[in-house]
mmCIF file of C-alpha atoms and ligand atoms in Angstrom:
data_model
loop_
_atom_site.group_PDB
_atom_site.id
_atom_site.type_symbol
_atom_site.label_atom_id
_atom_site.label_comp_id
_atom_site.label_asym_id
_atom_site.label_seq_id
_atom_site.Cartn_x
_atom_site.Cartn_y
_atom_site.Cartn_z
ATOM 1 C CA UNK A 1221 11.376 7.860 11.808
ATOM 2 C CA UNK A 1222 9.770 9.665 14.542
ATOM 3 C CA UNK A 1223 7.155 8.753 17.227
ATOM 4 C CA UNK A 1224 4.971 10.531 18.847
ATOM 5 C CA UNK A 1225 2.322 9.526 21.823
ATOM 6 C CA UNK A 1226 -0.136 11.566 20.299
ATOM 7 C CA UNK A 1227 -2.371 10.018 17.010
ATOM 8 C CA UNK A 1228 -2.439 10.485 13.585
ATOM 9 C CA UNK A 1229 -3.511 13.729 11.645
ATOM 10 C CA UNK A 1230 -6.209 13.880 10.250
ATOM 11 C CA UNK A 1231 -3.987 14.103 6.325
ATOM 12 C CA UNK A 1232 -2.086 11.034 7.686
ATOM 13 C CA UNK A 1233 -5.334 9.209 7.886
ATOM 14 C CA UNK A 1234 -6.917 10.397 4.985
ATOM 15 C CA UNK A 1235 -3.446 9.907 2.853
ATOM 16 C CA UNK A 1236 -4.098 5.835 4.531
ATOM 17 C CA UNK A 1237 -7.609 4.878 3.171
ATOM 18 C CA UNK A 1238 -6.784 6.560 -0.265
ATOM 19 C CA UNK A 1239 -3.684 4.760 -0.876
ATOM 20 C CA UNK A 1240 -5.200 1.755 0.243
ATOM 21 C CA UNK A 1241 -8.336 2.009 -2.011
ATOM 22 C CA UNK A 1242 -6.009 2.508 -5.024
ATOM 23 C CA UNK A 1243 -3.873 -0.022 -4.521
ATOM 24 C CA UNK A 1244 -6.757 -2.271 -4.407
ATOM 25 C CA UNK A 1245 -7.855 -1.145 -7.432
ATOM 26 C CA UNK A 1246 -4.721 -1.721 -9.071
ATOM 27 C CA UNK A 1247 -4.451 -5.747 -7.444
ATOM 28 C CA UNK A 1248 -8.187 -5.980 -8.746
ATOM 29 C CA UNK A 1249 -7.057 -4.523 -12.157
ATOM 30 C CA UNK A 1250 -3.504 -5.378 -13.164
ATOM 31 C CA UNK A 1251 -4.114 -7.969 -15.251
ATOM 32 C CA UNK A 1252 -5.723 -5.719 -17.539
ATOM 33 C CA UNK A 1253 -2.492 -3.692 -17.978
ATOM 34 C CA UNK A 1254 -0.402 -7.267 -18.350
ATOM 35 C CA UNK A 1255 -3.456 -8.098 -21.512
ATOM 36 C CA UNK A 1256 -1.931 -4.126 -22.988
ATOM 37 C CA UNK A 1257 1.580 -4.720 -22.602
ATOM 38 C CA UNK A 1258 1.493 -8.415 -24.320
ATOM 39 C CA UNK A 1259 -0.973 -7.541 -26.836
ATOM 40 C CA UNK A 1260 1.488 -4.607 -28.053
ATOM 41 C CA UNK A 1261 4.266 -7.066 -28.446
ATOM 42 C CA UNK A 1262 2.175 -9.303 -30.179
ATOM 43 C CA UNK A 1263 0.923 -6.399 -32.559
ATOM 44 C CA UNK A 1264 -2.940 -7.719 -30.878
ATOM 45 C CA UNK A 1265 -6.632 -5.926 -30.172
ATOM 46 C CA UNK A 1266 -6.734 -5.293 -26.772
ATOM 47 C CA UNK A 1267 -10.767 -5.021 -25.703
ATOM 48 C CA UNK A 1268 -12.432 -1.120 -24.534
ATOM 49 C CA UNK A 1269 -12.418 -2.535 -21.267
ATOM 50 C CA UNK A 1270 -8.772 -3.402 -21.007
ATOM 51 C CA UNK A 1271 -7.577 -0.383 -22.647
ATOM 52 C CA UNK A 1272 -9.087 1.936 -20.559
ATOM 53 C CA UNK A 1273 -8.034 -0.066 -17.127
ATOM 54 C CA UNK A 1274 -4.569 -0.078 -18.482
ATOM 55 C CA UNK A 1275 -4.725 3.365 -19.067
ATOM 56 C CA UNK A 1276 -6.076 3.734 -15.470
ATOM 57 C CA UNK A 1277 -3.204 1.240 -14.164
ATOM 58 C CA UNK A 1278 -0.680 3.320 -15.177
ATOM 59 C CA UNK A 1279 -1.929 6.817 -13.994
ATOM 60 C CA UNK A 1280 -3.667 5.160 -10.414
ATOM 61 C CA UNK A 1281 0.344 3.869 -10.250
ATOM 62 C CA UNK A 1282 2.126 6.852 -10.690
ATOM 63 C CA UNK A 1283 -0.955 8.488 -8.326
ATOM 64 C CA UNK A 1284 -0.072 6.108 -5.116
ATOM 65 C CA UNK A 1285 3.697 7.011 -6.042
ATOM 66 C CA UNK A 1286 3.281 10.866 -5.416
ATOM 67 C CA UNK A 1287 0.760 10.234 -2.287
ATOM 68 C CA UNK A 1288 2.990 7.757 -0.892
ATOM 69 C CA UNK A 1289 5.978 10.356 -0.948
ATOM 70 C CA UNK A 1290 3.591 12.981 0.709
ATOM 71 C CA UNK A 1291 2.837 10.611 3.524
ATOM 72 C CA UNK A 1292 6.655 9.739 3.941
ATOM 73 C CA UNK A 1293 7.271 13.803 4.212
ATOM 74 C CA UNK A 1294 4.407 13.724 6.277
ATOM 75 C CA UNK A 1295 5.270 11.459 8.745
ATOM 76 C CA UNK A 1296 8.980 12.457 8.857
ATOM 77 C CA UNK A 1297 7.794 15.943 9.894
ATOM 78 C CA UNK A 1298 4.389 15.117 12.013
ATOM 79 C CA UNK A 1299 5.546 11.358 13.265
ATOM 80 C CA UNK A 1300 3.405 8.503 13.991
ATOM 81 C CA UNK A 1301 2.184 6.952 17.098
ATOM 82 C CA UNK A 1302 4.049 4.221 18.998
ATOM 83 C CA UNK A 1303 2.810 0.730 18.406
ATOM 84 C CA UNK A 1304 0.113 -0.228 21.085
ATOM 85 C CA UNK A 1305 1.746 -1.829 24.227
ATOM 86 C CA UNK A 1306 -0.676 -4.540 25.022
ATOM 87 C CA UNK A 1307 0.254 -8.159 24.105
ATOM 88 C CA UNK A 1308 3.982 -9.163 23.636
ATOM 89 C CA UNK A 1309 7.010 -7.549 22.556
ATOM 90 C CA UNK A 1310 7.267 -9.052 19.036
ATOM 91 C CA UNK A 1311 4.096 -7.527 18.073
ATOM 92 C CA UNK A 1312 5.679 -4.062 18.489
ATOM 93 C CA UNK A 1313 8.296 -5.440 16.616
ATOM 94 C CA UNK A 1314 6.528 -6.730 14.003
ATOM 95 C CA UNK A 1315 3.824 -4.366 13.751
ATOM 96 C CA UNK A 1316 7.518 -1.251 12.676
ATOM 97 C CA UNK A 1317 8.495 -4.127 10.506
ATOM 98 C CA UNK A 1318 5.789 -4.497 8.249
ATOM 99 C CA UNK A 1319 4.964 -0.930 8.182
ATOM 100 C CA UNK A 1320 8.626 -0.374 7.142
ATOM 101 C CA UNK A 1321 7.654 -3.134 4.098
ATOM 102 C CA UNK A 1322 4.571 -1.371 3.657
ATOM 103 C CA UNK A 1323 6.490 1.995 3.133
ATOM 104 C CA UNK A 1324 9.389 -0.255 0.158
ATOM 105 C CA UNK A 1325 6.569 -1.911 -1.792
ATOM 106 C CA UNK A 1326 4.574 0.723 -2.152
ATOM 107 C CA UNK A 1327 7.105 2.975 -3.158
ATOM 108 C CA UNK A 1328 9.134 0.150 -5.195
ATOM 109 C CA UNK A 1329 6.369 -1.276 -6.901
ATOM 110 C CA UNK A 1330 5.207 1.856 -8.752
ATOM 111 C CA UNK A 1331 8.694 2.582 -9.585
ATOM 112 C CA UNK A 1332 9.431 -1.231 -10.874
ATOM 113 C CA UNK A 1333 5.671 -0.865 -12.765
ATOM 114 C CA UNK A 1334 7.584 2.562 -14.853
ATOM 115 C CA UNK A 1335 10.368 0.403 -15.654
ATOM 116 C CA UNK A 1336 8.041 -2.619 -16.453
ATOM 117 C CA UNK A 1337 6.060 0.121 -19.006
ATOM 118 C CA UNK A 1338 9.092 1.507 -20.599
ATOM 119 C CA UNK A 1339 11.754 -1.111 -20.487
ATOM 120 C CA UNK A 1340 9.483 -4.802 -20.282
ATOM 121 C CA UNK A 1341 10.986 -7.655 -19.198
ATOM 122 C CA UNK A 1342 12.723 -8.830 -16.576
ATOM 123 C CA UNK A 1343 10.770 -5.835 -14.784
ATOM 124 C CA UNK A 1344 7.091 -7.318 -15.835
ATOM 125 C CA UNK A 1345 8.104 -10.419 -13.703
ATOM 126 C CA UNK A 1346 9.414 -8.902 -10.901
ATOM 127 C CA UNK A 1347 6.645 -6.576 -10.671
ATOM 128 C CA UNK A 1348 4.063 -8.993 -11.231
ATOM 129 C CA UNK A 1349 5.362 -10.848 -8.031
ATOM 130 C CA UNK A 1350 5.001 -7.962 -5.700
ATOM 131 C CA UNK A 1351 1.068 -8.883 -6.172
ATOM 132 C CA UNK A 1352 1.391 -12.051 -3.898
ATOM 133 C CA UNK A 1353 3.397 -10.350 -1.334
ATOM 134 C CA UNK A 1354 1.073 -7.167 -1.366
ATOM 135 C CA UNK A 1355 -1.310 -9.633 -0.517
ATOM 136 C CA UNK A 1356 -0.324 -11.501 2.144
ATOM 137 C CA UNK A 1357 0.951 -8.194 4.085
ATOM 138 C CA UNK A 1358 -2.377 -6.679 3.372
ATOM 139 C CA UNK A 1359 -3.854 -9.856 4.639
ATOM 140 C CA UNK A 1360 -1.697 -10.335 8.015
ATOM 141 C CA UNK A 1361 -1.845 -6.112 8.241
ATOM 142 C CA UNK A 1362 -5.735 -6.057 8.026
ATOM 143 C CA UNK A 1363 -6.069 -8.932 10.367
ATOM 144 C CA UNK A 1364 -3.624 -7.489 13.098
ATOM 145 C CA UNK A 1365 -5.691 -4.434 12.888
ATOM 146 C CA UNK A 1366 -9.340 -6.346 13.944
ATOM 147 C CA UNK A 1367 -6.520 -8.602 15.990
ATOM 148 C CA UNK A 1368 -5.824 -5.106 18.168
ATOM 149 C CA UNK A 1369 -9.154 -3.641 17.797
ATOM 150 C CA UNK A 1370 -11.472 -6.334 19.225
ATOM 151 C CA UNK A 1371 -8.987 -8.913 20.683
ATOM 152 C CA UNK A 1372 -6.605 -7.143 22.852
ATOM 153 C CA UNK A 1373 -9.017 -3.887 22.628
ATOM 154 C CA UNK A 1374 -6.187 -1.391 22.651
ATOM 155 C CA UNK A 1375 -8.340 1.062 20.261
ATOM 156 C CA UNK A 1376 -5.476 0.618 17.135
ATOM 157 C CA UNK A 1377 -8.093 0.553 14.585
ATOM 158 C CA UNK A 1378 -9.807 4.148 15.859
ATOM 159 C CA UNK A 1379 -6.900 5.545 15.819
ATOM 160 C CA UNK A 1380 -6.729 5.148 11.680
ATOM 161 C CA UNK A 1381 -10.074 6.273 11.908
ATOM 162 C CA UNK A 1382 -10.080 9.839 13.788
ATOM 163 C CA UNK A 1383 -7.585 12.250 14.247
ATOM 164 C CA UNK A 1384 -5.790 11.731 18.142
ATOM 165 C CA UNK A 1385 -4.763 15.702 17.137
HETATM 166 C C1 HEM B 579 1.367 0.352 -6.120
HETATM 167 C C2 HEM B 579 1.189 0.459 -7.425
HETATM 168 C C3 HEM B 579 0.974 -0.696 -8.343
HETATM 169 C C4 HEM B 579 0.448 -1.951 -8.092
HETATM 170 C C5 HEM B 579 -0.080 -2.509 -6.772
HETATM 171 C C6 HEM B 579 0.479 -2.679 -9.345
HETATM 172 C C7 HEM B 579 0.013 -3.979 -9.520
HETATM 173 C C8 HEM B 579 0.024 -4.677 -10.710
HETATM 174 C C9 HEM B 579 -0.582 -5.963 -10.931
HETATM 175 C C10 HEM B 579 -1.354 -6.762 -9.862
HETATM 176 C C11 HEM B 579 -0.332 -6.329 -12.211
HETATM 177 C C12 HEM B 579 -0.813 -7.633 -12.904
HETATM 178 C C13 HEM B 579 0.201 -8.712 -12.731
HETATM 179 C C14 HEM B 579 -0.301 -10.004 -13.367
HETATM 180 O O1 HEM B 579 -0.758 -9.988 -14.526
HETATM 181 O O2 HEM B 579 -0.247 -11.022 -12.662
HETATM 182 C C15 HEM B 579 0.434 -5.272 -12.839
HETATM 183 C C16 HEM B 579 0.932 -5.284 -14.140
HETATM 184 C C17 HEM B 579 1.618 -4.237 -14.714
HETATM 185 N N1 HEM B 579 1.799 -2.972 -14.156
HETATM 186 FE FE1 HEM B 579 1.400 -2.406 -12.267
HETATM 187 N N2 HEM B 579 1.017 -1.871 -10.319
HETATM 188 C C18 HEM B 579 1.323 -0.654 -9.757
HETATM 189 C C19 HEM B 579 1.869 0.449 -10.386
HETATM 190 C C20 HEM B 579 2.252 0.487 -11.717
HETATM 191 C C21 HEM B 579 2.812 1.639 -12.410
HETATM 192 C C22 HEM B 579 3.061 3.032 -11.814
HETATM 193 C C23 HEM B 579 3.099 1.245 -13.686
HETATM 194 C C24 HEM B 579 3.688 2.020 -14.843
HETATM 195 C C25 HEM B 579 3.434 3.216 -15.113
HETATM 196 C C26 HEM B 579 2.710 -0.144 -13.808
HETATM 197 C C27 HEM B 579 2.887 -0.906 -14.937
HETATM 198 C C28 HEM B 579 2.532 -2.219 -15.063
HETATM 199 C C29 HEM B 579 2.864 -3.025 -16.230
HETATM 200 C C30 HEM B 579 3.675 -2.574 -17.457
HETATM 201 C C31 HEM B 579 2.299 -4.289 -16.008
HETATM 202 C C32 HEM B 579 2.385 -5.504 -16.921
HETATM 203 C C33 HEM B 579 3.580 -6.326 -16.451
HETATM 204 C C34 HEM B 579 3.932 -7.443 -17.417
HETATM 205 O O3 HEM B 579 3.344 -8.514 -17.281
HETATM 206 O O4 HEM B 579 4.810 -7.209 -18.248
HETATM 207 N N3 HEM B 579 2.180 -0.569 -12.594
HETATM 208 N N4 HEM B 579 0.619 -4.267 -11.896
HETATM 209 C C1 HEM B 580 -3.606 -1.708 0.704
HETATM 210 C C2 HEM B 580 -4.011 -1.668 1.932
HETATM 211 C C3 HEM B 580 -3.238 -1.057 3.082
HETATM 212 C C4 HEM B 580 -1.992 -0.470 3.142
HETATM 213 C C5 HEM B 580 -0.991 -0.290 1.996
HETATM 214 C C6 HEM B 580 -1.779 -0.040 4.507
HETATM 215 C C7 HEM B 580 -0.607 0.581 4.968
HETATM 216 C C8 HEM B 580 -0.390 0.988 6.271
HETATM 217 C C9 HEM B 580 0.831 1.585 6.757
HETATM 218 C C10 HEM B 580 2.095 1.839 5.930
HETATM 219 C C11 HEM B 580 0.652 1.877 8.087
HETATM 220 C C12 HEM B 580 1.673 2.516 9.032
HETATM 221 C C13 HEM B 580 1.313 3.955 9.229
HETATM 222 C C14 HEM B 580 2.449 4.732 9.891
HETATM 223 O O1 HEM B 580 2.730 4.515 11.074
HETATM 224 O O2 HEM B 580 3.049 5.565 9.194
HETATM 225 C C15 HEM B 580 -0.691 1.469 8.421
HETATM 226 C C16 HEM B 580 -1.272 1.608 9.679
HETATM 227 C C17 HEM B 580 -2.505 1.114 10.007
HETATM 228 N N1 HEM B 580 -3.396 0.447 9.183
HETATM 229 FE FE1 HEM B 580 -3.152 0.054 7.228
HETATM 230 N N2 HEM B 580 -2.880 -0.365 5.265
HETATM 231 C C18 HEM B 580 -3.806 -0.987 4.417
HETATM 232 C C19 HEM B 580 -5.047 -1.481 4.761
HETATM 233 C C20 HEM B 580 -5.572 -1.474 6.034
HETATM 234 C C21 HEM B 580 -6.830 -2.080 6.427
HETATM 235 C C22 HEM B 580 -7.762 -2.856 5.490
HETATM 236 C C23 HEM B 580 -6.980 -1.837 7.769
HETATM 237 C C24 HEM B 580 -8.100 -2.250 8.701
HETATM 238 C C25 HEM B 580 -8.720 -3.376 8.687
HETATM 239 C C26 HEM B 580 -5.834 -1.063 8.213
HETATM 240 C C27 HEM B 580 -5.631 -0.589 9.483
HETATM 241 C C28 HEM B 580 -4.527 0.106 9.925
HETATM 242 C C29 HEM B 580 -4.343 0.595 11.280
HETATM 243 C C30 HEM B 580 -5.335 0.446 12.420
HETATM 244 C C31 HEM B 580 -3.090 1.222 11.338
HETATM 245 C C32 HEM B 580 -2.440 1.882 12.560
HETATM 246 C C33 HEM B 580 -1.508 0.914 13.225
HETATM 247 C C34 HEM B 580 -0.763 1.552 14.376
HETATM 248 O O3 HEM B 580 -0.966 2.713 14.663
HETATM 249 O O4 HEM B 580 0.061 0.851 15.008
HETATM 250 N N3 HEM B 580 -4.991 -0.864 7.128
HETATM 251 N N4 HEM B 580 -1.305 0.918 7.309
#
């Protein structure tokens, strides 16, 4: 995909903190959409609580699905910046490489999720394990961030918070 030296727009940025709020909400949440799905199967009451979250589950899902294709198109046609160049080489590296995972699990987890709803298992359990590795990249993403931002002082973190355009 393309790079440019100047920052993100201000959509790109916006498009960022949304998808990451709702994919929160749906790490926070899930369980209550797992409670849905095995209650059906086991012909159960599901509590108020659980059915609306569910309910929310599925539509936050498909949600993050249409923004994350958006931001794809967006970047394909707008670019990003380059990776900041202080510290060593494998940080550029690994800073493309988990934005590249970023980009798969968020657009194969939603996708898994629809065939979880529509076809169960063995799509439940596969998309019940992208929780563990959305957290750890979340984790080691977040932390890089602060890492850039305070550490090495390169101002990555501003530029996800204003516009360089
Ligand atoms: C990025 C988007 C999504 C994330 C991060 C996500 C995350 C999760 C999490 C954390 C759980 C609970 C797993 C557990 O109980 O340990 C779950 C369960 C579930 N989600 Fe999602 N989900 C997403 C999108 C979707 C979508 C779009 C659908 C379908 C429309 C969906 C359908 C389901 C189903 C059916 C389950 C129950 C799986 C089972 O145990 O059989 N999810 N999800
Ligand atoms: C669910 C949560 C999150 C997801 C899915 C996510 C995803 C991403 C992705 C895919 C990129 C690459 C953007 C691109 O070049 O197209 C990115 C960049 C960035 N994210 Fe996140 N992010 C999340 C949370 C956070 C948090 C909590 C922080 C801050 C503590 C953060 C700070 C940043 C920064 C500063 C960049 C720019 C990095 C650079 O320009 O090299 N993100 N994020």
């Amino acid at each position: 995909m393309s790079e440019t030296k100047l920052g993100y727009s201000s959509y790109q940025i916006a498009l960022h903190w949304i998808i990451a709020a709702l994919v929160l909400f749906q790490l926070f949440f899930g369980e209550s959409m797992t409670t849905v799905v095995d209650a059906a199967e086991d012909r159960a009451a599901v509590s108020p609580a659980d059915q609306t979250l569910g309910s929310a589950h599925y539509w936050v899902g498909i949600s993050i699905l249409v923004l994350v294709v958006a931001r794809l198109i967006m970047r394909l046609v707008s670019g990003a910046p380059k990776p900041a160049d202080r510290g060593p080489g494998w940080m550029q590296v690994a800073a493309r490489v988990s934005h590249g995972l970023f980009y798969l699990l968020l657009l194969a987890t939603p996708f898994v999720g629809l065939l979880a709803f529509y076809a169960g298992d063995p799509w439940g359990d596969i998309h019940s394990l992208n929780k563990p590795v959305f957290i750890i990249l979340i984790s080691t993403h977040a932390s890089a961030a602060l890492f850039h931002q305070y550490w090495l002082r390169d101002g990555t973190l501003r530029r996800m918070l204003s516009s360089g355009r």
